[in-house]
Amino acid sequence: MLRIHFTTEDLSRLRVAARPDPLWEIVNSLHLLQNRQGALVFDPWRREVRQAVARAGLTRTVASLHRLYPCAAYLPDFLTPGRGIPDLETGLDQVLSTPATRMSAELGRLFADGPVPPVARRLAEGDVETLERLADSLRRYYAVAVEPYRDVIVSAVDADRPVRAEAALSHGPEGLLATYADFAWRDDGVLETGYPVDKELELRGRSLTMIPSFFCIRHPVALADEELPPVLVHPVTPDPGWLTLARGPGSGGDAGVRAAGLPVAQLIGHTRAAVLEVLGRPMTTTQLGRALRLTLSTASRHATVLREAGLVASERRGSRVLHRRTALGDALMNGGPSPL
């Protein structure tokens, strides 16, 4: 269990990163390649990325990265610097700028129970050539495992952010924290969430940054060193079938469903794009929620927004409300001319 202790001042300094952090997406995606978590959601991505890794000749490179980024309770903090860095190169510059003493201490903790791999030993010694090779390995991995899915990742984060903003504006920081499904807010100012180890985090007047992560799954992630500026990486896990939706039928691997040259998910958000996709046949709110694993209130809200945009029509039949995609919705999904 992770427990984060807030004072009133700490709550007022809470912030949410506007964009996904490339280095956290690298970390969490590498972990997903080492386990079977979220199989329904991420197995198609795993298969696609493993094939891409093999084609790019990166099999040994990724295996080496797994040694530095193990799916374990501890990860060296220097691999994820900053508080939501929006671009990869800025993040890599910070990684390469880590003092050798800190790098040595964190790598020593990572390999405390076993032999230190030669690469880790050279990193701990501050070897410049090894540091540059690490940065190049991360760039090449990012290019095949994260970058091809960036539109979907950004869309998922963009769809998540308004939900948090609305809660913060309506109910303050406590309302914002209450929107995270895996968190429990206690009356004594403590935020609790599941965690691999028992951990207490005292903010002591410091700003906590919430960082959304597409490849984060099961529980949020915090830095191991409590003296570093605190961050909490939280999941914005996509719905099952997200990769098929992103690619689109018959796309041959190119970006799928588009309107005006842009993926629909980038225009209206991933979840609403999924709602619009399944409403190619009429569904009740209950059926829609079951199809996309959404709560009834969430399914109803998305259907309402799409109806107000003219993309979905709804009609009441007895006690049920039946939703279907309109001609305008069809045109948007199929990339055809608007009926208007």
Coordinates of C-alpha atoms in Angstrom, one line a residue:
M1 CA 0.0 0.0 0.0
L2 CA 1.2 3.5 -0.9
R3 CA 0.0 6.3 1.4
I4 CA 0.6 9.9 0.4
H5 CA 0.2 12.4 3.3
F6 CA -1.3 15.8 2.3
T7 CA -1.6 19.0 4.2
T8 CA -3.9 21.8 3.1
E9 CA -0.9 23.5 1.5
D10 CA 0.1 20.3 -0.3
L11 CA -3.4 20.0 -1.8
S12 CA -3.3 23.5 -3.2
R13 CA 0.0 22.7 -5.0
L14 CA -1.3 19.5 -6.7
R15 CA -0.8 19.6 -10.5
V16 CA -1.5 17.3 -13.4
A17 CA 1.0 17.0 -16.3
A18 CA -0.6 18.0 -19.6
R19 CA 1.2 15.4 -21.7
P20 CA 2.5 11.9 -21.4
D21 CA 6.2 11.6 -20.4
P22 CA 8.2 9.6 -23.0
L23 CA 10.6 8.2 -20.4
W24 CA 7.7 6.9 -18.3
E25 CA 6.1 5.4 -21.4
I26 CA 9.4 3.6 -22.1
V27 CA 9.6 2.3 -18.6
N28 CA 6.0 1.0 -18.4
S29 CA 6.0 -0.4 -22.0
L30 CA 9.2 -2.3 -21.2
H31 CA 7.5 -3.8 -18.1
L32 CA 4.5 -4.8 -20.2
L33 CA 6.8 -6.7 -22.5
Q34 CA 8.1 -8.6 -19.5
N35 CA 4.8 -9.7 -18.1
R36 CA 1.3 -10.7 -19.1
Q37 CA -0.7 -8.0 -17.3
G38 CA -3.6 -6.5 -19.2
A39 CA -3.6 -9.3 -21.7
L40 CA -6.9 -8.4 -23.3
V41 CA -5.9 -4.8 -23.8
F42 CA -2.2 -5.1 -24.6
D43 CA -1.5 -8.5 -26.1
P44 CA -2.1 -7.3 -29.7
W45 CA 0.4 -4.5 -29.0
R46 CA 2.9 -6.9 -27.5
R47 CA 2.8 -9.1 -30.6
E48 CA 3.2 -6.1 -33.0
V49 CA 6.1 -4.6 -31.0
R50 CA 8.0 -7.9 -30.7
Q51 CA 7.8 -8.3 -34.4
A52 CA 8.9 -4.8 -34.9
V53 CA 11.8 -5.3 -32.5
A54 CA 12.9 -8.4 -34.4
R55 CA 12.7 -6.6 -37.8
A56 CA 14.7 -3.7 -36.5
G57 CA 17.4 -6.0 -35.1
L58 CA 16.8 -4.8 -31.6
T59 CA 16.2 -8.1 -29.8
R60 CA 19.5 -8.0 -27.9
T61 CA 19.1 -4.3 -27.2
V62 CA 15.7 -4.7 -25.6
A63 CA 17.0 -7.7 -23.6
S64 CA 19.7 -5.4 -22.2
L65 CA 17.1 -2.8 -21.4
H66 CA 15.1 -5.3 -19.5
R67 CA 18.1 -5.8 -17.2
L68 CA 18.1 -2.0 -16.4
Y69 CA 14.3 -1.8 -16.4
P70 CA 13.1 -5.0 -14.6
C71 CA 9.5 -5.5 -13.9
A72 CA 10.2 -5.4 -10.1
A73 CA 9.5 -3.4 -7.0
Y74 CA 12.5 -1.2 -7.5
L75 CA 13.5 0.9 -10.5
P76 CA 16.4 3.4 -10.5
D77 CA 14.9 6.9 -10.3
F78 CA 17.5 8.5 -12.6
L79 CA 15.9 6.6 -15.5
T80 CA 12.7 8.8 -15.1
P81 CA 13.9 12.3 -14.3
G82 CA 11.7 15.4 -14.2
R83 CA 8.0 15.9 -13.5
G84 CA 6.4 15.1 -16.8
I85 CA 8.9 15.9 -19.5
P86 CA 7.0 16.3 -22.8
D87 CA 9.8 15.4 -25.3
L88 CA 12.2 12.5 -25.4
E89 CA 15.5 14.3 -26.1
T90 CA 15.0 16.6 -23.1
G91 CA 14.4 13.6 -20.9
L92 CA 17.5 11.8 -22.2
D93 CA 19.6 14.9 -21.6
Q94 CA 18.6 14.7 -18.0
V95 CA 19.3 11.0 -17.7
L96 CA 22.8 11.6 -19.2
S97 CA 23.4 14.4 -16.7
T98 CA 22.8 12.3 -13.6
P99 CA 25.8 12.6 -11.2
A100 CA 27.9 9.4 -11.2
T101 CA 27.6 9.0 -7.5
R102 CA 23.8 8.9 -7.6
M103 CA 23.8 6.6 -10.6
S104 CA 26.2 4.3 -8.8
A105 CA 24.1 4.2 -5.7
E106 CA 20.8 3.5 -7.5
L107 CA 22.3 0.8 -9.8
G108 CA 23.9 -0.8 -6.7
R109 CA 20.5 -1.0 -5.1
L110 CA 19.0 -2.5 -8.2
F111 CA 21.6 -5.3 -8.4
A112 CA 22.1 -5.7 -4.6
D113 CA 21.1 -9.3 -4.7
G114 CA 23.1 -10.5 -7.7
P115 CA 26.0 -9.8 -10.1
V116 CA 26.1 -6.4 -11.7
P117 CA 26.0 -6.6 -15.5
P118 CA 29.0 -5.0 -17.2
V119 CA 26.8 -2.3 -18.8
A120 CA 25.5 -1.3 -15.4
R121 CA 28.9 -1.3 -14.0
R122 CA 30.2 1.0 -16.7
L123 CA 27.2 3.3 -16.2
A124 CA 27.9 3.4 -12.5
E125 CA 31.4 4.5 -13.3
G126 CA 30.1 7.3 -15.4
D127 CA 31.5 6.0 -18.7
V128 CA 30.5 8.5 -21.3
E129 CA 30.4 6.1 -24.2
T130 CA 28.2 3.7 -22.3
L131 CA 25.8 6.5 -21.4
E132 CA 25.6 7.6 -25.1
R133 CA 24.8 3.9 -26.0
L134 CA 22.1 3.8 -23.4
A135 CA 20.5 7.0 -24.9
D136 CA 20.7 5.5 -28.4
S137 CA 19.1 2.3 -27.3
L138 CA 16.3 4.1 -25.7
R139 CA 15.8 6.2 -28.9
R140 CA 15.7 3.1 -31.0
Y141 CA 13.3 1.3 -28.7
Y142 CA 11.0 4.3 -28.4
A143 CA 10.9 4.5 -32.3
V144 CA 9.4 1.0 -32.5
A145 CA 7.4 0.5 -29.3
V146 CA 6.0 3.9 -28.4
E147 CA 6.3 6.5 -31.3
P148 CA 4.0 4.5 -33.7
Y149 CA 1.2 4.7 -31.1
R150 CA 1.8 8.3 -30.1
D151 CA -1.5 9.6 -31.6
V152 CA -3.5 7.1 -29.5
I153 CA -1.4 7.8 -26.4
V154 CA -1.9 11.6 -26.7
S155 CA -5.6 11.1 -27.5
A156 CA -6.1 9.0 -24.4
V157 CA -4.4 11.6 -22.2
D158 CA -6.3 14.4 -23.9
A159 CA -9.6 12.6 -23.1
D160 CA -8.6 12.0 -19.5
R161 CA -7.5 15.6 -18.7
P162 CA -10.9 17.3 -19.0
V163 CA -12.4 14.8 -16.6
R164 CA -9.8 15.8 -14.0
A165 CA -10.1 19.5 -14.7
E166 CA -13.9 19.5 -14.3
A167 CA -13.6 17.7 -11.0
A168 CA -11.0 20.1 -9.8
L169 CA -13.1 23.2 -10.8
S170 CA -16.2 21.8 -9.3
H171 CA -14.9 20.1 -6.1
G172 CA -11.4 21.3 -5.6
P173 CA -8.3 19.1 -5.2
E174 CA -10.1 16.5 -3.1
G175 CA -12.6 16.2 -6.0
L176 CA -9.8 15.8 -8.4
L177 CA -8.2 13.0 -6.4
A178 CA -11.6 11.3 -6.1
T179 CA -11.7 10.9 -9.9
Y180 CA -8.9 8.3 -9.8
A181 CA -10.5 4.9 -9.5
D182 CA -7.6 3.2 -7.8
F183 CA -7.2 5.8 -5.0
A184 CA -9.0 6.1 -1.7
W185 CA -9.1 9.6 -0.1
R186 CA -9.2 9.5 3.8
D187 CA -10.6 12.2 6.0
D188 CA -7.2 12.7 7.7
G189 CA -5.6 13.9 4.4
V190 CA -4.1 10.6 3.3
L191 CA -4.4 9.2 -0.2
E192 CA -4.1 5.4 -0.4
T193 CA -3.6 3.2 -3.4
G194 CA -2.4 -0.4 -4.0
Y195 CA 1.4 -0.7 -4.4
P196 CA 4.0 -3.6 -4.6
V197 CA 5.6 -2.5 -1.3
D198 CA 4.4 -0.6 1.8
K199 CA 5.4 3.0 1.3
E200 CA 4.7 6.3 3.1
L201 CA 5.2 9.6 1.2
E202 CA 5.3 12.9 3.1
L203 CA 4.9 15.8 0.7
R204 CA 6.1 18.5 3.3
G205 CA 4.8 21.4 1.2
R206 CA 6.1 20.1 -2.1
S207 CA 3.9 19.9 -5.2
L208 CA 2.9 16.4 -6.2
T209 CA 2.7 16.0 -10.0
M210 CA 0.2 13.5 -11.4
I211 CA 1.6 12.1 -14.7
P212 CA -0.8 10.1 -16.9
S213 CA 0.7 7.0 -18.6
F214 CA -0.8 5.0 -21.4
F215 CA 1.3 1.9 -20.6
C216 CA 0.9 2.1 -16.9
I217 CA -1.4 -0.7 -15.6
R218 CA -2.8 -2.1 -12.3
H219 CA -1.5 0.6 -9.9
P220 CA 0.2 4.0 -9.9
V221 CA 3.9 4.4 -9.7
A222 CA 6.0 6.8 -7.5
L223 CA 9.7 7.5 -7.3
A224 CA 11.7 5.3 -4.8
D225 CA 13.6 8.3 -3.3
E226 CA 11.3 10.3 -1.2
E227 CA 13.6 13.3 -1.3
L228 CA 13.2 13.8 -5.0
P229 CA 10.4 16.1 -6.3
P230 CA 7.3 13.8 -5.9
V231 CA 5.4 12.4 -8.9
L232 CA 2.7 9.8 -9.1
V233 CA 2.3 8.1 -12.5
H234 CA -1.2 6.9 -13.0
P235 CA -2.9 4.6 -15.6
V236 CA -5.0 5.9 -18.5
T237 CA -5.5 2.4 -19.7
P238 CA -7.2 2.1 -23.1
D239 CA -10.2 -0.1 -23.8
P240 CA -9.8 -3.6 -25.4
G241 CA -9.5 -3.3 -29.1
W242 CA -7.7 0.0 -29.1
L243 CA -5.1 -1.2 -31.5
T244 CA -7.6 -2.4 -34.0
L245 CA -9.5 0.9 -33.8
A246 CA -6.3 2.9 -34.2
R247 CA -5.2 0.8 -37.2
G248 CA -8.6 0.5 -38.8
P249 CA -9.9 -2.3 -41.0
G250 CA -7.7 -3.0 -44.1
S251 CA -5.2 -0.4 -43.2
G252 CA -2.2 -2.7 -43.4
G253 CA -0.6 -1.1 -40.4
D254 CA -1.2 2.5 -41.3
A255 CA -3.2 4.8 -39.1
G256 CA -6.8 3.7 -39.3
V257 CA -10.2 5.4 -39.0
R258 CA -9.7 9.1 -40.1
A259 CA -11.6 12.2 -40.8
A260 CA -10.0 15.2 -42.7
G261 CA -6.7 13.3 -42.6
L262 CA -6.7 12.9 -38.7
P263 CA -7.5 9.8 -36.6
V264 CA -11.0 10.1 -35.2
A265 CA -9.6 9.4 -31.7
Q266 CA -7.4 12.4 -32.0
L267 CA -10.4 14.5 -32.8
I268 CA -12.9 13.3 -30.2
G269 CA -10.9 11.2 -27.8
H270 CA -10.2 7.5 -27.7
T271 CA -13.2 6.4 -25.7
R272 CA -15.7 8.4 -27.7
A273 CA -14.1 7.1 -30.9
A274 CA -14.7 3.6 -29.5
V275 CA -18.3 4.4 -28.6
L276 CA -18.9 5.7 -32.2
E277 CA -17.3 2.6 -33.6
V278 CA -19.5 0.1 -31.8
L279 CA -22.6 2.2 -32.5
G280 CA -22.4 1.1 -36.1
R281 CA -25.3 -1.1 -34.8
P282 CA -28.0 0.1 -32.4
M283 CA -27.2 -0.5 -28.7
T284 CA -28.8 0.4 -25.4
T285 CA -26.8 2.2 -22.8
T286 CA -26.4 -1.0 -20.9
Q287 CA -25.1 -2.9 -24.0
L288 CA -22.8 0.0 -24.8
G289 CA -21.3 -0.1 -21.3
R290 CA -20.8 -3.9 -21.5
A291 CA -19.2 -3.7 -25.0
L292 CA -16.6 -1.2 -23.9
R293 CA -16.4 -2.0 -20.2
L294 CA -17.7 1.4 -19.1
T295 CA -20.0 2.2 -16.2
L296 CA -23.6 3.1 -17.2
S297 CA -23.1 6.7 -16.2
T298 CA -19.9 7.0 -18.3
A299 CA -21.5 5.3 -21.3
S300 CA -24.5 7.6 -21.1
R301 CA -22.3 10.7 -20.8
H302 CA -20.3 9.8 -23.9
A303 CA -23.5 9.0 -25.9
T304 CA -24.9 12.4 -24.8
V305 CA -21.9 14.3 -26.0
L306 CA -21.9 12.5 -29.4
R307 CA -25.6 13.0 -29.7
E308 CA -25.2 16.8 -29.1
A309 CA -22.5 16.8 -31.9
G310 CA -25.0 15.1 -34.3
L311 CA -22.9 11.9 -34.5
V312 CA -25.3 9.7 -32.6
A313 CA -29.1 9.6 -32.4
S314 CA -31.0 8.3 -29.3
E315 CA -34.5 7.2 -29.0
R316 CA -36.5 5.9 -26.0
R317 CA -38.2 2.5 -26.3
G318 CA -40.1 1.9 -23.1
S319 CA -37.6 2.0 -20.2
R320 CA -34.6 1.7 -22.5
V321 CA -32.7 4.3 -24.6
L322 CA -31.4 3.0 -27.9
H323 CA -28.4 4.7 -29.5
R324 CA -27.2 4.5 -33.1
R325 CA -24.7 6.2 -35.3
T326 CA -26.0 8.9 -37.6
A327 CA -25.1 9.4 -41.3
L328 CA -22.8 12.2 -40.1
G329 CA -21.2 9.7 -37.6
D330 CA -20.8 7.2 -40.5
A331 CA -19.1 9.8 -42.6
L332 CA -16.7 10.7 -39.8
M333 CA -15.8 7.0 -39.1
N334 CA -15.5 6.1 -42.8
G335 CA -13.7 9.2 -43.9
G336 CA -16.4 9.9 -46.5
P337 CA -18.0 13.2 -47.4
S338 CA -20.3 14.8 -44.8
P339 CA -24.1 14.4 -45.6
L340 CA -24.4 18.0 -44.7

